[in-house]
PDB file of C-alpha atoms and ligand atoms in Angstrom:
ATOM      1  CA  MET A   9      -9.951 -23.697 -51.377  1.00 61.00           C
ATOM      2  CA  ASN A  10     -10.052 -20.974 -48.573  1.00 77.00           C
ATOM      3  CA  GLU A  11      -9.401 -22.211 -45.250  1.00 91.00           C
ATOM      4  CA  ALA A  12      -9.525 -19.164 -42.818  1.00 95.00           C
ATOM      5  CA  ALA A  13     -10.218 -20.775 -38.947  1.00 95.00           C
ATOM      6  CA  ILE A  14     -13.377 -20.014 -38.181  1.00 94.00           C
ATOM      7  CA  THR A  15     -13.525 -17.202 -34.856  1.00 96.00           C
ATOM      8  CA  LEU A  16     -15.930 -16.697 -32.412  1.00 97.00           C
ATOM      9  CA  ASP A  17     -15.570 -13.118 -31.730  1.00 98.00           C
ATOM     10  CA  GLY A  18     -16.876 -11.339 -28.326  1.00 98.00           C
ATOM     11  CA  TRP A  19     -16.796  -8.334 -26.579  1.00 98.00           C
ATOM     12  CA  TYR A  20     -14.612  -5.047 -28.452  1.00 99.00           C
ATOM     13  CA  VAL A  21     -11.401  -4.127 -26.333  1.00 99.00           C
ATOM     14  CA  LEU A  22      -9.544  -0.965 -25.875  1.00 99.00           C
ATOM     15  CA  HIS A  23      -6.450  -0.795 -24.651  1.00 99.00           C
ATOM     16  CA  ASP A  24      -5.492   2.949 -23.605  1.00 98.00           C
ATOM     17  CA  PHE A  25      -2.236   3.810 -22.719  1.00 98.00           C
ATOM     18  CA  ARG A  26      -1.551   7.024 -20.722  1.00 98.00           C
ATOM     19  CA  GLN A  27       1.418   9.019 -19.690  1.00 98.00           C
ATOM     20  CA  MET A  28       0.935  11.891 -17.092  1.00 98.00           C
ATOM     21  CA  ASP A  29       2.001  15.112 -17.233  1.00 98.00           C
ATOM     22  CA  TRP A  30       3.016  15.191 -13.701  1.00 98.00           C
ATOM     23  CA  THR A  31       4.853  18.633 -14.646  1.00 98.00           C
ATOM     24  CA  SER A  32       1.093  20.139 -15.289  1.00 98.00           C
ATOM     25  CA  TRP A  33      -0.433  18.037 -12.411  1.00 98.00           C
ATOM     26  CA  LYS A  34       2.389  19.605  -9.953  1.00 98.00           C
ATOM     27  CA  GLN A  35       1.141  23.100 -10.573  1.00 98.00           C
ATOM     28  CA  VAL A  36      -2.529  22.510 -10.099  1.00 97.00           C
ATOM     29  CA  ASP A  37      -4.170  23.710  -6.521  1.00 97.00           C
ATOM     30  CA  PRO A  38      -4.220  20.720  -4.263  1.00 97.00           C
ATOM     31  CA  GLU A  39      -8.141  21.258  -4.017  1.00 97.00           C
ATOM     32  CA  LEU A  40      -9.038  20.694  -7.886  1.00 97.00           C
ATOM     33  CA  ARG A  41      -6.312  17.520  -7.967  1.00 98.00           C
ATOM     34  CA  LYS A  42      -8.378  16.223  -5.214  1.00 97.00           C
ATOM     35  CA  GLU A  43     -11.582  16.803  -7.419  1.00 98.00           C
ATOM     36  CA  ALA A  44     -10.423  15.743 -10.445  1.00 98.00           C
ATOM     37  CA  THR A  45      -9.404  12.178  -8.905  1.00 98.00           C
ATOM     38  CA  ASP A  46     -12.597  11.960  -7.358  1.00 98.00           C
ATOM     39  CA  GLU A  47     -14.130  12.287 -10.486  1.00 98.00           C
ATOM     40  CA  PHE A  48     -12.151  10.223 -12.127  1.00 98.00           C
ATOM     41  CA  VAL A  49     -12.242   7.662  -9.374  1.00 98.00           C
ATOM     42  CA  ALA A  50     -16.313   7.870 -10.127  1.00 98.00           C
ATOM     43  CA  PHE A  51     -15.640   7.135 -13.166  1.00 98.00           C
ATOM     44  CA  LEU A  52     -13.835   3.912 -12.639  1.00 98.00           C
ATOM     45  CA  ASP A  53     -16.486   3.153 -10.146  1.00 98.00           C
ATOM     46  CA  GLU A  54     -19.110   3.486 -13.143  1.00 98.00           C
ATOM     47  CA  LEU A  55     -17.061   1.076 -14.880  1.00 98.00           C
ATOM     48  CA  GLN A  56     -17.099  -1.870 -12.249  1.00 98.00           C
ATOM     49  CA  GLN A  57     -20.932  -1.676 -12.341  1.00 98.00           C
ATOM     50  CA  ALA A  58     -20.881  -2.792 -15.666  1.00 98.00           C
ATOM     51  CA  ASP A  59     -18.266  -5.538 -14.384  1.00 98.00           C
ATOM     52  CA  ASP A  60     -20.512  -6.437 -11.489  1.00 98.00           C
ATOM     53  CA  ALA A  61     -23.290  -6.552 -13.916  1.00 98.00           C
ATOM     54  CA  LYS A  62     -21.578  -8.488 -16.688  1.00 98.00           C
ATOM     55  CA  THR A  63     -22.393  -6.247 -19.379  1.00 98.00           C
ATOM     56  CA  GLY A  64     -18.542  -5.632 -20.013  1.00 98.00           C
ATOM     57  CA  ALA A  65     -14.866  -5.185 -18.002  1.00 98.00           C
ATOM     58  CA  HIS A  66     -11.932  -2.986 -17.263  1.00 98.00           C
ATOM     59  CA  ALA A  67      -8.602  -3.188 -15.718  1.00 98.00           C
ATOM     60  CA  PHE A  68      -6.354  -0.088 -14.636  1.00 98.00           C
ATOM     61  CA  TYR A  69      -3.044  -0.795 -13.844  1.00 98.00           C
ATOM     62  CA  THR A  70       0.342   1.489 -13.998  1.00 98.00           C
ATOM     63  CA  ILE A  71       2.909   0.394 -16.134  1.00 98.00           C
ATOM     64  CA  VAL A  72       6.277  -0.062 -15.165  1.00 98.00           C
ATOM     65  CA  GLY A  73       8.856   1.569 -16.908  1.00 98.00           C
ATOM     66  CA  GLN A  74       8.441   5.011 -19.678  1.00 98.00           C
ATOM     67  CA  LYS A  75       6.329   3.413 -22.499  1.00 98.00           C
ATOM     68  CA  ALA A  76       3.418   4.775 -20.133  1.00 98.00           C
ATOM     69  CA  ASP A  77       2.052   5.708 -17.106  1.00 98.00           C
ATOM     70  CA  PHE A  78      -1.212   3.413 -16.619  1.00 98.00           C
ATOM     71  CA  MET A  79      -3.178   1.650 -18.610  1.00 98.00           C
ATOM     72  CA  LEU A  80      -6.779   1.570 -18.540  1.00 98.00           C
ATOM     73  CA  MET A  81      -8.512  -1.541 -20.450  1.00 98.00           C
ATOM     74  CA  THR A  82     -12.258  -1.376 -21.156  1.00 98.00           C
ATOM     75  CA  LEU A  83     -14.492  -4.448 -22.960  1.00 99.00           C
ATOM     76  CA  ARG A  84     -18.188  -3.708 -23.791  1.00 98.00           C
ATOM     77  CA  PRO A  85     -20.305  -5.354 -26.680  1.00 98.00           C
ATOM     78  CA  THR A  86     -20.111  -3.031 -28.825  1.00 98.00           C
ATOM     79  CA  MET A  87     -17.471  -0.875 -30.967  1.00 98.00           C
ATOM     80  CA  ASP A  88     -19.983   2.055 -29.940  1.00 98.00           C
ATOM     81  CA  GLU A  89     -19.682   1.846 -26.468  1.00 98.00           C
ATOM     82  CA  LEU A  90     -15.700   1.606 -26.098  1.00 98.00           C
ATOM     83  CA  GLN A  91     -15.570   4.471 -28.573  1.00 98.00           C
ATOM     84  CA  GLU A  92     -18.270   6.486 -25.822  1.00 98.00           C
ATOM     85  CA  LEU A  93     -16.076   5.426 -23.033  1.00 98.00           C
ATOM     86  CA  GLU A  94     -13.189   7.010 -24.780  1.00 98.00           C
ATOM     87  CA  ALA A  95     -14.956  10.170 -25.239  1.00 98.00           C
ATOM     88  CA  ARG A  96     -16.021  10.498 -21.479  1.00 98.00           C
ATOM     89  CA  PHE A  97     -12.443   9.689 -20.264  1.00 98.00           C
ATOM     90  CA  ASN A  98     -10.724  12.515 -22.555  1.00 98.00           C
ATOM     91  CA  LYS A  99     -13.243  14.917 -20.857  1.00 98.00           C
ATOM     92  CA  LEU A 100     -12.580  14.406 -17.578  1.00 98.00           C
ATOM     93  CA  THR A 101     -10.432  16.487 -15.824  1.00 98.00           C
ATOM     94  CA  ILE A 102      -7.196  13.692 -15.228  1.00 98.00           C
ATOM     95  CA  ALA A 103      -7.405  13.770 -19.176  1.00 98.00           C
ATOM     96  CA  GLU A 104      -5.822  16.750 -19.520  1.00 98.00           C
ATOM     97  CA  PHE A 105      -2.685  15.668 -17.612  1.00 98.00           C
ATOM     98  CA  THR A 106      -2.288  12.971 -19.719  1.00 98.00           C
ATOM     99  CA  ILE A 107      -0.573  12.215 -22.909  1.00 98.00           C
ATOM    100  CA  PRO A 108      -1.760   9.645 -25.182  1.00 98.00           C
ATOM    101  CA  ALA A 109       1.280   6.639 -25.097  1.00 98.00           C
ATOM    102  CA  TYR A 110      -0.563   3.829 -26.939  1.00 98.00           C
ATOM    103  CA  SER A 111      -3.575   2.343 -27.829  1.00 98.00           C
ATOM    104  CA  TYR A 112      -4.805  -1.053 -28.834  1.00 99.00           C
ATOM    105  CA  VAL A 113      -8.591  -1.976 -30.942  1.00 99.00           C
ATOM    106  CA  SER A 114      -9.165  -5.615 -30.520  1.00 99.00           C
ATOM    107  CA  VAL A 115     -12.267  -8.298 -30.257  1.00 98.00           C
ATOM    108  CA  VAL A 116     -11.927 -10.962 -28.333  1.00 98.00           C
ATOM    109  CA  GLU A 117     -11.774 -13.923 -30.183  1.00 98.00           C
ATOM    110  CA  LEU A 118     -11.521 -17.825 -30.208  1.00 97.00           C
ATOM    111  CA  SER A 119     -10.722 -19.788 -33.212  1.00 94.00           C
ATOM    112  CA  ASN A 120     -11.663 -23.008 -33.996  1.00 90.00           C
ATOM    113  CA  TYR A 121      -8.136 -25.032 -34.825  1.00 94.00           C
ATOM    114  CA  LEU A 122      -8.956 -26.831 -31.325  1.00 87.00           C
ATOM    115  CA  SER A 123     -12.673 -27.301 -31.413  1.00 84.00           C
ATOM    116  CA  ALA A 124     -14.444 -30.396 -31.203  1.00 81.00           C
ATOM    117  CA  ASP A 125     -16.806 -31.325 -33.804  1.00 78.00           C
ATOM    118  CA  SER A 126     -20.102 -29.993 -32.756  1.00 82.00           C
ATOM    119  CA  ASN A 127     -23.733 -29.085 -33.886  1.00 86.00           C
ATOM    120  CA  GLU A 128     -24.745 -27.089 -30.786  1.00 91.00           C
ATOM    121  CA  ASP A 129     -24.506 -22.825 -30.981  1.00 93.00           C
ATOM    122  CA  PRO A 130     -21.140 -22.308 -29.359  1.00 94.00           C
ATOM    123  CA  TYR A 131     -22.395 -19.221 -28.444  1.00 96.00           C
ATOM    124  CA  GLN A 132     -24.737 -20.779 -26.209  1.00 95.00           C
ATOM    125  CA  ASN A 133     -21.697 -22.966 -24.559  1.00 94.00           C
ATOM    126  CA  ALA A 134     -20.907 -21.562 -20.898  1.00 95.00           C
ATOM    127  CA  HIS A 135     -17.158 -22.464 -21.128  1.00 94.00           C
ATOM    128  CA  VAL A 136     -17.259 -20.626 -24.631  1.00 96.00           C
ATOM    129  CA  ARG A 137     -18.890 -17.429 -23.071  1.00 97.00           C
ATOM    130  CA  ALA A 138     -16.997 -17.206 -19.906  1.00 97.00           C
ATOM    131  CA  ARG A 139     -14.132 -16.860 -22.530  1.00 97.00           C
ATOM    132  CA  LEU A 140     -15.921 -14.297 -25.199  1.00 98.00           C
ATOM    133  CA  TYR A 141     -17.269 -12.327 -22.002  1.00 98.00           C
ATOM    134  CA  PRO A 142     -14.354 -12.610 -19.836  1.00 98.00           C
ATOM    135  CA  GLU A 143     -14.927 -12.004 -15.941  1.00 98.00           C
ATOM    136  CA  LEU A 144     -11.362 -10.075 -15.605  1.00 96.00           C
ATOM    137  CA  GLN A 145      -9.854 -11.356 -12.094  1.00 90.00           C
ATOM    138  CA  ARG A 146      -8.010  -8.332 -10.381  1.00 97.00           C
ATOM    139  CA  SER A 147      -4.692 -10.251 -10.994  1.00 98.00           C
ATOM    140  CA  GLN A 148      -1.913  -8.296  -9.315  1.00 98.00           C
ATOM    141  CA  TYR A 149      -0.263  -7.934 -12.459  1.00 99.00           C
ATOM    142  CA  ILE A 150      -0.537  -7.423 -15.936  1.00 98.00           C
ATOM    143  CA  CYS A 151       1.297  -8.232 -19.303  1.00 98.00           C
ATOM    144  CA  PHE A 152       0.028  -6.970 -22.842  1.00 99.00           C
ATOM    145  CA  TYR A 153       1.391  -6.956 -26.221  1.00 99.00           C
ATOM    146  CA  PRO A 154       0.257  -6.664 -30.306  1.00 98.00           C
ATOM    147  CA  MET A 155       1.748  -9.495 -32.452  1.00 98.00           C
ATOM    148  CA  ASP A 156       1.130 -11.212 -35.998  1.00 98.00           C
ATOM    149  CA  LYS A 157       1.560 -14.457 -37.376  1.00 98.00           C
ATOM    150  CA  ARG A 158       4.289 -14.216 -40.035  1.00 98.00           C
ATOM    151  CA  ARG A 159       4.194 -13.883 -43.718  1.00 97.00           C
ATOM    152  CA  ASP A 160       8.221 -14.534 -44.822  1.00 96.00           C
ATOM    153  CA  GLY A 161       9.214 -16.521 -47.582  1.00 95.00           C
ATOM    154  CA  ASN A 162       8.551 -20.402 -46.531  1.00 94.00           C
ATOM    155  CA  ASP A 163       7.472 -18.825 -43.056  1.00 97.00           C
ATOM    156  CA  ASN A 164       3.958 -17.584 -43.879  1.00 97.00           C
ATOM    157  CA  TRP A 165       1.434 -19.104 -41.344  1.00 98.00           C
ATOM    158  CA  TYR A 166      -1.489 -18.059 -44.399  1.00 97.00           C
ATOM    159  CA  MET A 167       0.228 -20.739 -46.650  1.00 96.00           C
ATOM    160  CA  LEU A 168      -0.334 -23.414 -44.170  1.00 97.00           C
ATOM    161  CA  PRO A 169      -3.471 -25.880 -45.116  1.00 96.00           C
ATOM    162  CA  MET A 170      -5.520 -25.737 -41.805  1.00 96.00           C
ATOM    163  CA  ASP A 171      -4.477 -29.283 -41.148  1.00 96.00           C
ATOM    164  CA  GLN A 172      -0.785 -28.445 -40.225  1.00 97.00           C
ATOM    165  CA  ARG A 173      -1.992 -25.187 -38.541  1.00 97.00           C
ATOM    166  CA  LYS A 174      -4.237 -27.357 -36.395  1.00 97.00           C
ATOM    167  CA  GLU A 175      -0.961 -29.683 -35.193  1.00 97.00           C
ATOM    168  CA  LEU A 176       0.858 -26.676 -34.648  1.00 97.00           C
ATOM    169  CA  MET A 177      -2.098 -24.764 -32.488  1.00 97.00           C
ATOM    170  CA  ARG A 178      -2.333 -28.330 -30.394  1.00 97.00           C
ATOM    171  CA  SER A 179       1.574 -27.890 -29.179  1.00 96.00           C
ATOM    172  CA  HIS A 180       0.832 -24.243 -28.489  1.00 97.00           C
ATOM    173  CA  GLY A 181      -2.299 -24.926 -26.357  1.00 97.00           C
ATOM    174  CA  LEU A 182      -0.480 -27.734 -24.670  1.00 97.00           C
ATOM    175  CA  ILE A 183       2.267 -25.240 -23.346  1.00 98.00           C
ATOM    176  CA  GLY A 184      -0.614 -22.613 -22.799  1.00 97.00           C
ATOM    177  CA  ARG A 185      -2.483 -25.138 -20.599  1.00 97.00           C
ATOM    178  CA  SER A 186       0.380 -25.594 -18.426  1.00 98.00           C
ATOM    179  CA  TYR A 187       0.312 -22.987 -16.908  1.00 98.00           C
ATOM    180  CA  ALA A 188      -3.619 -23.517 -16.078  1.00 97.00           C
ATOM    181  CA  GLY A 189      -4.151 -21.362 -12.663  1.00 97.00           C
ATOM    182  CA  LYS A 190      -0.570 -19.418 -12.725  1.00 98.00           C
ATOM    183  CA  VAL A 191      -1.599 -16.812 -15.714  1.00 98.00           C
ATOM    184  CA  LYS A 192      -5.100 -16.373 -17.399  1.00 98.00           C
ATOM    185  CA  GLN A 193      -4.727 -14.715 -21.046  1.00 98.00           C
ATOM    186  CA  ILE A 194      -6.963 -13.202 -23.543  1.00 98.00           C
ATOM    187  CA  ILE A 195      -6.517 -12.952 -27.382  1.00 98.00           C
ATOM    188  CA  SER A 196      -8.047 -10.877 -29.301  1.00 98.00           C
ATOM    189  CA  GLY A 197      -7.945 -10.585 -32.941  1.00 98.00           C
ATOM    190  CA  SER A 198      -7.087  -6.707 -34.855  1.00 98.00           C
ATOM    191  CA  ILE A 199      -6.951  -8.010 -38.312  1.00 98.00           C
ATOM    192  CA  GLY A 200      -8.581  -4.612 -39.655  1.00 98.00           C
ATOM    193  CA  PHE A 201      -9.253  -2.658 -36.358  1.00 98.00           C
ATOM    194  CA  ASP A 202      -5.370  -2.284 -35.508  1.00 98.00           C
ATOM    195  CA  ASP A 203      -1.369  -2.202 -36.703  1.00 98.00           C
ATOM    196  CA  PHE A 204      -0.865  -6.264 -35.368  1.00 98.00           C
ATOM    197  CA  GLU A 205      -3.161  -8.652 -35.894  1.00 98.00           C
ATOM    198  CA  TRP A 206      -3.902  -9.828 -31.954  1.00 98.00           C
ATOM    199  CA  GLY A 207      -3.675  -8.403 -28.993  1.00 98.00           C
ATOM    200  CA  VAL A 208      -2.461 -10.719 -26.001  1.00 98.00           C
ATOM    201  CA  THR A 209      -2.882  -9.620 -22.515  1.00 98.00           C
ATOM    202  CA  LEU A 210      -1.659 -12.130 -19.778  1.00 98.00           C
ATOM    203  CA  PHE A 211      -3.162 -11.675 -15.901  1.00 98.00           C
ATOM    204  CA  SER A 212      -1.103 -13.338 -12.890  1.00 98.00           C
ATOM    205  CA  ASP A 213      -0.391 -13.007  -9.406  1.00 98.00           C
ATOM    206  CA  ASP A 214       3.093 -13.773 -10.186  1.00 98.00           C
ATOM    207  CA  VAL A 215       4.918 -11.725 -12.492  1.00 98.00           C
ATOM    208  CA  LEU A 216       7.639 -14.395 -13.126  1.00 98.00           C
ATOM    209  CA  GLN A 217       5.175 -16.682 -15.014  1.00 98.00           C
ATOM    210  CA  PHE A 218       4.986 -13.811 -17.818  1.00 98.00           C
ATOM    211  CA  LYS A 219       8.464 -14.100 -19.019  1.00 98.00           C
ATOM    212  CA  LYS A 220       8.740 -18.520 -17.981  1.00 98.00           C
ATOM    213  CA  LEU A 221       5.193 -18.797 -20.617  1.00 98.00           C
ATOM    214  CA  ILE A 222       6.659 -16.539 -23.362  1.00 98.00           C
ATOM    215  CA  TYR A 223       9.701 -17.832 -23.210  1.00 98.00           C
ATOM    216  CA  GLU A 224       8.800 -21.355 -23.370  1.00 98.00           C
ATOM    217  CA  MET A 225       6.587 -20.397 -26.545  1.00 98.00           C
ATOM    218  CA  ARG A 226       9.345 -18.936 -28.385  1.00 98.00           C
ATOM    219  CA  PHE A 227      10.746 -22.471 -28.454  1.00 98.00           C
ATOM    220  CA  ASP A 228       7.320 -24.033 -30.251  1.00 98.00           C
ATOM    221  CA  GLU A 229       7.014 -23.958 -33.249  1.00 97.00           C
ATOM    222  CA  VAL A 230       4.240 -21.568 -33.442  1.00 98.00           C
ATOM    223  CA  SER A 231       6.038 -18.916 -32.032  1.00 98.00           C
ATOM    224  CA  ALA A 232       9.480 -19.715 -33.341  1.00 98.00           C
ATOM    225  CA  ARG A 233       9.109 -19.588 -36.109  1.00 98.00           C
ATOM    226  CA  TYR A 234       5.447 -17.865 -36.994  1.00 98.00           C
ATOM    227  CA  ALA A 235       5.105 -14.823 -34.518  1.00 98.00           C
ATOM    228  CA  ASP A 236       6.590 -11.255 -34.767  1.00 98.00           C
ATOM    229  CA  PHE A 237       6.167  -9.087 -31.395  1.00 98.00           C
ATOM    230  CA  GLY A 238       4.971  -5.659 -30.994  1.00 98.00           C
ATOM    231  CA  SER A 239       5.941  -3.657 -28.158  1.00 98.00           C
ATOM    232  CA  PHE A 240       5.563  -5.377 -24.281  1.00 98.00           C
ATOM    233  CA  PHE A 241       3.812  -3.399 -21.485  1.00 98.00           C
ATOM    234  CA  THR A 242       4.154  -4.727 -18.097  1.00 98.00           C
ATOM    235  CA  GLY A 243       2.194  -3.574 -14.899  1.00 98.00           C
ATOM    236  CA  THR A 244       0.601  -3.679 -11.354  1.00 98.00           C
ATOM    237  CA  ILE A 245      -2.554  -3.325 -10.103  1.00 98.00           C
ATOM    238  CA  LEU A 246      -4.595   0.113  -8.939  1.00 98.00           C
ATOM    239  CA  ALA A 247      -7.633  -0.992  -7.169  1.00 97.00           C
ATOM    240  CA  GLY A 248      -8.885   0.063  -3.935  1.00 95.00           C
ATOM    241  CA  GLU A 249      -7.311   3.222  -2.384  1.00 96.00           C
ATOM    242  CA  LYS A 250      -4.569   2.713  -5.010  1.00 97.00           C
ATOM    243  CA  ARG A 251      -6.702   4.597  -8.259  1.00 97.00           C
ATOM    244  CA  GLU A 252      -6.092   7.480  -5.863  1.00 97.00           C
ATOM    245  CA  THR A 253      -2.861   7.521  -4.268  1.00 97.00           C
ATOM    246  CA  PHE A 254      -1.361   7.097  -7.616  1.00 98.00           C
ATOM    247  CA  PHE A 255      -2.345  10.623  -8.618  1.00 97.00           C
ATOM    248  CA  ASN A 256      -1.470  12.092  -5.179  1.00 95.00           C
ATOM    249  CA  LEU A 257       2.244  13.824  -4.753  1.00 92.00           C
TER     250      LEU A 257
HETATM  251  O1  76R B 312      -8.757 -21.615 -27.324  1.00 63.05           O
HETATM  252  C1  76R B 312      -8.409 -22.371 -26.832  1.00 63.05           C
HETATM  253  O2  76R B 312      -8.068 -22.004 -25.659  1.00 63.05           O
HETATM  254  C2  76R B 312      -7.485 -23.677 -27.323  1.00 63.05           C
HETATM  255  C3  76R B 312      -6.159 -23.189 -27.569  1.00 63.05           C
HETATM  256  C4  76R B 312      -5.399 -22.046 -27.787  1.00 63.05           C
HETATM  257  C5  76R B 312      -5.716 -20.823 -29.286  1.00 63.05           C
HETATM  258  C6  76R B 312      -6.500 -21.948 -30.340  1.00 63.05           C
HETATM  259  C7  76R B 312      -4.724 -21.187 -27.210  1.00 63.05           C
HETATM  260  C8  76R B 312      -4.093 -21.532 -26.106  1.00 63.05           C
HETATM  261  N1  76R B 312      -4.169 -19.709 -27.941  1.00 63.05           N
HETATM  262  C9  76R B 312      -4.674 -19.859 -29.119  1.00 63.05           C
HETATM  263  C10 76R B 312      -4.515 -18.895 -30.268  1.00 63.05           C
HETATM  264 MN1  76R B 312      -2.886 -18.733 -27.288  1.00 63.05          MN
HETATM  265  N2  76R B 312      -1.440 -17.743 -27.145  1.00 63.05           N
HETATM  266  C11 76R B 312      -0.820 -16.779 -27.157  1.00 63.05           C
HETATM  267  C12 76R B 312       0.303 -15.609 -26.438  1.00 63.05           C
HETATM  268  O3  76R B 312       3.996 -15.052 -26.591  1.00 63.05           O
HETATM  269  C13 76R B 312       3.928 -15.873 -27.771  1.00 63.05           C
HETATM  270  O4  76R B 312       4.853 -16.259 -27.893  1.00 63.05           O
HETATM  271  C14 76R B 312       2.132 -15.952 -28.108  1.00 63.05           C
HETATM  272  C15 76R B 312       1.383 -15.316 -27.424  1.00 63.05           C
HETATM  273  C16 76R B 312       0.111 -16.414 -25.834  1.00 63.05           C
HETATM  274  C17 76R B 312       1.108 -16.160 -24.213  1.00 63.05           C
HETATM  275  C18 76R B 312      -0.771 -17.520 -25.213  1.00 63.05           C
HETATM  276  C19 76R B 312      -1.212 -18.378 -24.460  1.00 63.05           C
HETATM  277  N3  76R B 312      -2.867 -17.564 -29.130  1.00 63.05           N
HETATM  278  C20 76R B 312      -4.005 -17.983 -30.397  1.00 63.05           C
HETATM  279  C21 76R B 312      -3.650 -17.129 -31.000  1.00 63.05           C
HETATM  280  C22 76R B 312      -4.532 -16.792 -32.605  1.00 63.05           C
HETATM  281  C23 76R B 312      -3.613 -17.536 -33.493  1.00 63.05           C
HETATM  282  C24 76R B 312      -4.503 -17.964 -34.955  1.00 63.05           C
HETATM  283  O5  76R B 312      -5.697 -17.978 -34.856  1.00 63.05           O
HETATM  284  O6  76R B 312      -3.580 -18.380 -35.900  1.00 63.05           O
HETATM  285  C25 76R B 312      -2.740 -16.098 -30.906  1.00 63.05           C
HETATM  286  C26 76R B 312      -2.254 -15.096 -31.712  1.00 63.05           C
HETATM  287  C27 76R B 312      -1.711 -17.023 -29.253  1.00 63.05           C
HETATM  288  C28 76R B 312      -0.967 -16.481 -29.233  1.00 63.05           C
HETATM  289  N4  76R B 312      -2.501 -19.734 -25.681  1.00 63.05           N
HETATM  290  C29 76R B 312      -2.945 -20.888 -24.998  1.00 63.05           C
HETATM  291  C30 76R B 312      -2.165 -18.988 -24.731  1.00 63.05           C
HETATM  292  C31 76R B 312      -2.715 -19.703 -23.208  1.00 63.05           C
HETATM  293  C32 76R B 312      -1.836 -19.633 -21.839  1.00 63.05           C
HETATM  294  C33 76R B 312      -3.166 -20.954 -23.699  1.00 63.05           C
HETATM  295  C34 76R B 312      -4.111 -21.989 -23.192  1.00 63.05           C
HETATM  296  C35 76R B 312      -5.238 -21.730 -22.686  1.00 63.05           C
HETATM  297  C36 76R B 312      -6.220 -22.781 -21.707  1.00 63.05           C
HETATM  298  O7  76R B 312      -6.255 -23.354 -22.023  1.00 63.05           O
HETATM  299  O8  76R B 312      -6.768 -22.504 -20.386  1.00 63.05           O
END
């Protein structure tokens, strides 16, 4: 019997990580550098309009460490809109001075492991909608990583009966809930879209809470036995005038 979890799917998500080619950027005439920065900030302002209208969302963060210099995360109702935004970014002058570092394509996902049976249409439920089409708080810190559920010998998540997965997810959810108010998480599904099965995006004003939450989950069976992880990216917010000063020399 097919016991696939039933998912609710929300906005499509693109995480776009770039490195700055600082050497070339430094060689650019200061006036042109300012124009290119202004053009990019205008693009970010336009993205903000979609956040304000709740027709999409975006997040713009520097990445600490050598994996990337910044990450632009965009969420939209269709994959086509994400593709258009990506293409528009690539045509901005500043993009000529960026080097692609990593990207991740997914769709915000809620599964039915812990949902109560109900006849109501979940897509009309306000709580469900707030999670499928999330408003992104301007938290100080972000953490992103892709992950899989393991399919290895006796540790095969996809061979477990639904009841057992539900039980395991209950314990996972309890740990997660103990971080309510401290960490906001967006789980986005990427089976068929990208190299791992999910993207995990965490937001917090206290960067240490990422480590505490992820560490605690490592001891929980769902993660200890069944999770495999990709690269981790951690960053700090670029908001207000930091969107410009980050590019100043
Ligand atoms: O949707 C819900 O809130 C119900 C409970 C829940 C589900 C179904 C939940 C709660 N998660 C669910 C699904 Mn989660 N989550 C992760 C990671 O680093 C690790 O070890 C794992 C990465 C974190 C940090 C995290 C946080 N979760 C999932 C799934 C899909 C599983 C599937 O379908 O097989 C993955 C891959 C995943 C991974 N989870 C929570 C959190 C937090 C903080 C919560 C509590 C949310 C809340 O109640 O507000």
